[in-house]
Amino acid sequence: MADLNWTDDRPADLKRFIHARAAVGLTAPDLSLLRPAIDDHFSRPTVRAILASLETESRPEYLDWAQLSAKLMRSRSPLMLSATLRQLQRGKDMSLGACFRMELAMVQQCFEQGDFLEGVRALIIDKDNSPQWTPGRIEDVTDAMVDPFFRSRWSAAAHPLANFEIL
């Protein structure tokens, strides 16, 4: 990644940094054109199954998108991909307040587990763009590694967001 020439204008620097880190490679197609492939691949129950599906895509109209998607996913934290998929699966049937309570425990676990800090180190601090994820491969992620992201540190009554609900 090219030097971003950091300035004293932090909001502008952050915006330029985010744009520089955005996925590149293909022009953005109309989402409706990709919808059949998205629904097909991302309806799989695990990240491993999603990646396997993307990596075996053979329909010409979806091939470039599927290959780029799989490549991008394989560059991200395997454990965080798995935790995020479970979050989406659980959250679809939860109230907004319940989602926020779940996410608070997830955020704490993100810091304790270490991949968030490793990503910050690799992309922002050292800028070596070579994060060392734990574990390093999606094939090595287990349910036992994902489960702590969904354990609340509080009883229901003592949770900091216990009374938070959006009507």
Tab-separated table of C-alpha atoms in Angstrom:
chain	number	residue	atom	x	y	z
A	1	MET	CA	0.000	0.000	0.000
A	2	ALA	CA	1.353	3.390	-0.940
A	3	ASP	CA	2.213	5.866	1.780
A	4	LEU	CA	-0.930	7.797	2.589
A	5	ASN	CA	0.931	10.977	3.600
A	6	TRP	CA	-0.747	11.396	6.970
A	7	THR	CA	-1.692	14.969	7.836
A	8	ASP	CA	-3.241	16.821	10.755
A	9	ASP	CA	-6.677	16.421	9.158
A	10	ARG	CA	-7.574	13.131	10.895
A	11	PRO	CA	-11.080	12.731	9.386
A	12	ALA	CA	-9.714	13.183	5.858
A	13	ASP	CA	-6.796	10.842	6.604
A	14	LEU	CA	-9.164	8.177	7.909
A	15	LYS	CA	-11.383	8.497	4.849
A	16	ARG	CA	-8.379	8.147	2.518
A	17	PHE	CA	-7.108	5.152	4.527
A	18	ILE	CA	-10.470	3.371	4.303
A	19	HIS	CA	-10.723	3.998	0.566
A	20	ALA	CA	-7.154	2.746	0.047
A	21	ARG	CA	-7.982	-0.507	1.894
A	22	ALA	CA	-11.221	-1.163	0.011
A	23	ALA	CA	-11.436	-4.284	-2.106
A	24	VAL	CA	-10.320	-3.585	-5.646
A	25	GLY	CA	-10.153	-5.620	-8.803
A	26	LEU	CA	-13.591	-5.642	-10.369
A	27	THR	CA	-15.992	-2.878	-11.164
A	28	ALA	CA	-18.990	-3.036	-8.898
A	29	PRO	CA	-21.795	-4.875	-10.692
A	30	ASP	CA	-25.419	-4.173	-10.056
A	31	LEU	CA	-26.214	-6.095	-6.872
A	32	SER	CA	-29.396	-7.468	-8.405
A	33	LEU	CA	-27.302	-9.226	-11.062
A	34	LEU	CA	-25.289	-11.009	-8.371
A	35	ARG	CA	-28.268	-11.811	-6.151
A	36	PRO	CA	-28.719	-15.409	-7.363
A	37	ALA	CA	-25.054	-16.203	-6.690
A	38	ILE	CA	-25.055	-14.395	-3.342
A	39	ASP	CA	-28.156	-16.280	-2.236
A	40	ASP	CA	-26.659	-19.569	-3.402
A	41	HIS	CA	-23.187	-19.266	-1.900
A	42	PHE	CA	-23.921	-17.329	1.275
A	43	SER	CA	-26.830	-19.532	2.340
A	44	ARG	CA	-24.305	-22.201	3.358
A	45	PRO	CA	-24.139	-22.971	7.099
A	46	THR	CA	-20.389	-22.463	7.617
A	47	VAL	CA	-17.609	-20.273	6.286
A	48	ARG	CA	-15.852	-23.404	5.023
A	49	ALA	CA	-18.952	-24.343	3.044
A	50	ILE	CA	-19.305	-20.794	1.684
A	51	LEU	CA	-15.670	-20.787	0.534
A	52	ALA	CA	-15.971	-24.243	-1.004
A	53	SER	CA	-19.058	-23.110	-2.878
A	54	LEU	CA	-17.406	-19.890	-4.091
A	55	GLU	CA	-14.282	-21.758	-5.151
A	56	THR	CA	-16.290	-24.210	-7.267
A	57	GLU	CA	-18.421	-21.559	-8.999
A	58	SER	CA	-18.433	-22.282	-12.724
A	59	ARG	CA	-21.158	-20.004	-14.121
A	60	PRO	CA	-19.348	-17.475	-16.337
A	61	GLU	CA	-21.481	-14.535	-15.175
A	62	TYR	CA	-20.463	-15.114	-11.527
A	63	LEU	CA	-16.974	-16.582	-11.861
A	64	ASP	CA	-14.894	-13.383	-11.449
A	65	TRP	CA	-17.034	-12.213	-8.523
A	66	ALA	CA	-16.850	-15.610	-6.796
A	67	GLN	CA	-13.077	-15.881	-7.209
A	68	LEU	CA	-12.486	-12.362	-5.899
A	69	SER	CA	-14.888	-12.945	-2.990
A	70	ALA	CA	-13.140	-16.178	-1.986
A	71	LYS	CA	-9.709	-14.541	-2.253
A	72	LEU	CA	-10.816	-11.610	-0.109
A	73	MET	CA	-12.374	-13.905	2.494
A	74	ARG	CA	-9.212	-16.012	2.678
A	75	SER	CA	-7.220	-12.853	3.474
A	76	ARG	CA	-9.364	-12.079	6.532
A	77	SER	CA	-9.311	-13.544	10.024
A	78	PRO	CA	-10.730	-17.083	9.783
A	79	LEU	CA	-12.028	-16.962	13.338
A	80	MET	CA	-13.676	-13.569	12.885
A	81	LEU	CA	-15.330	-14.727	9.648
A	82	SER	CA	-16.784	-17.675	11.559
A	83	ALA	CA	-17.901	-15.521	14.487
A	84	THR	CA	-19.499	-13.021	12.108
A	85	LEU	CA	-21.403	-15.727	10.251
A	86	ARG	CA	-22.744	-17.103	13.530
A	87	GLN	CA	-23.655	-13.550	14.587
A	88	LEU	CA	-25.669	-13.094	11.398
A	89	GLN	CA	-27.351	-16.468	11.805
A	90	ARG	CA	-28.345	-15.753	15.414
A	91	GLY	CA	-29.121	-12.090	14.969
A	92	LYS	CA	-31.682	-12.504	12.208
A	93	ASP	CA	-34.297	-13.592	14.747
A	94	MET	CA	-33.292	-11.280	17.615
A	95	SER	CA	-34.564	-7.887	18.677
A	96	LEU	CA	-32.253	-4.924	18.205
A	97	GLY	CA	-31.623	-4.757	21.956
A	98	ALA	CA	-30.735	-8.457	22.075
A	99	CYS	CA	-28.361	-7.953	19.123
A	100	PHE	CA	-26.603	-5.101	20.928
A	101	ARG	CA	-26.255	-7.233	24.068
A	102	MET	CA	-24.785	-10.081	21.989
A	103	GLU	CA	-22.419	-7.705	20.191
A	104	LEU	CA	-21.082	-6.227	23.427
A	105	ALA	CA	-19.840	-9.677	24.482
A	106	MET	CA	-18.452	-10.204	20.976
A	107	VAL	CA	-16.462	-6.967	21.080
A	108	GLN	CA	-14.873	-7.916	24.387
A	109	GLN	CA	-13.917	-11.328	23.007
A	110	CYS	CA	-12.455	-9.706	19.867
A	111	PHE	CA	-9.916	-7.890	22.017
A	112	GLU	CA	-9.218	-10.902	24.225
A	113	GLN	CA	-8.823	-13.311	21.295
A	114	GLY	CA	-6.316	-11.048	19.569
A	115	ASP	CA	-7.127	-11.037	15.841
A	116	PHE	CA	-8.544	-7.509	16.003
A	117	LEU	CA	-5.309	-6.221	17.528
A	118	GLU	CA	-3.279	-8.272	15.032
A	119	GLY	CA	-5.183	-6.663	12.168
A	120	VAL	CA	-4.510	-3.199	13.592
A	121	ARG	CA	-0.831	-4.081	13.947
A	122	ALA	CA	-0.503	-5.422	10.407
A	123	LEU	CA	-2.508	-2.746	8.625
A	124	ILE	CA	-2.031	0.422	10.654
A	125	ILE	CA	0.969	0.165	12.977
A	126	ASP	CA	3.627	-1.910	11.199
A	127	LYS	CA	1.936	-1.624	7.789
A	128	ASP	CA	3.418	-4.954	6.738
A	129	ASN	CA	-0.021	-6.107	5.503
A	130	SER	CA	0.777	-9.602	6.784
A	131	PRO	CA	-1.511	-10.367	9.698
A	132	GLN	CA	-0.834	-13.628	11.515
A	133	TRP	CA	-4.349	-14.788	12.333
A	134	THR	CA	-5.095	-17.311	15.078
A	135	PRO	CA	-5.827	-19.801	13.670
A	136	GLY	CA	-4.339	-19.082	10.273
A	137	ARG	CA	-6.736	-21.161	8.173
A	138	ILE	CA	-10.529	-21.431	8.096
A	139	GLU	CA	-10.099	-25.205	8.075
A	140	ASP	CA	-8.642	-24.981	11.596
A	141	VAL	CA	-11.505	-23.004	13.179
A	142	THR	CA	-13.627	-25.043	15.596
A	143	ASP	CA	-16.967	-24.351	17.264
A	144	ALA	CA	-15.106	-24.270	20.588
A	145	MET	CA	-13.122	-21.270	19.284
A	146	VAL	CA	-16.269	-19.431	18.187
A	147	ASP	CA	-18.396	-20.166	21.281
A	148	PRO	CA	-16.684	-17.617	23.604
A	149	PHE	CA	-17.849	-14.771	21.344
A	150	PHE	CA	-21.408	-15.587	22.385
A	151	ARG	CA	-20.966	-16.004	26.139
A	152	SER	CA	-22.224	-13.017	28.053
A	153	ARG	CA	-20.059	-11.839	30.904
A	154	TRP	CA	-23.138	-10.670	32.813
A	155	SER	CA	-26.354	-12.146	34.092
A	156	ALA	CA	-29.391	-10.915	32.189
A	157	ALA	CA	-30.286	-8.434	34.944
A	158	ALA	CA	-26.738	-7.117	35.393
A	159	HIS	CA	-25.985	-6.607	31.689
A	160	PRO	CA	-25.110	-2.952	30.926
A	161	LEU	CA	-27.727	-3.005	28.170
A	162	ALA	CA	-30.323	-5.017	30.130
A	163	ASN	CA	-33.071	-2.453	29.636
A	164	PHE	CA	-32.128	-1.366	26.128
A	165	GLU	CA	-34.867	-1.951	23.582
A	166	ILE	CA	-35.932	-0.056	20.491
A	167	LEU	CA	-39.640	-0.178	19.881
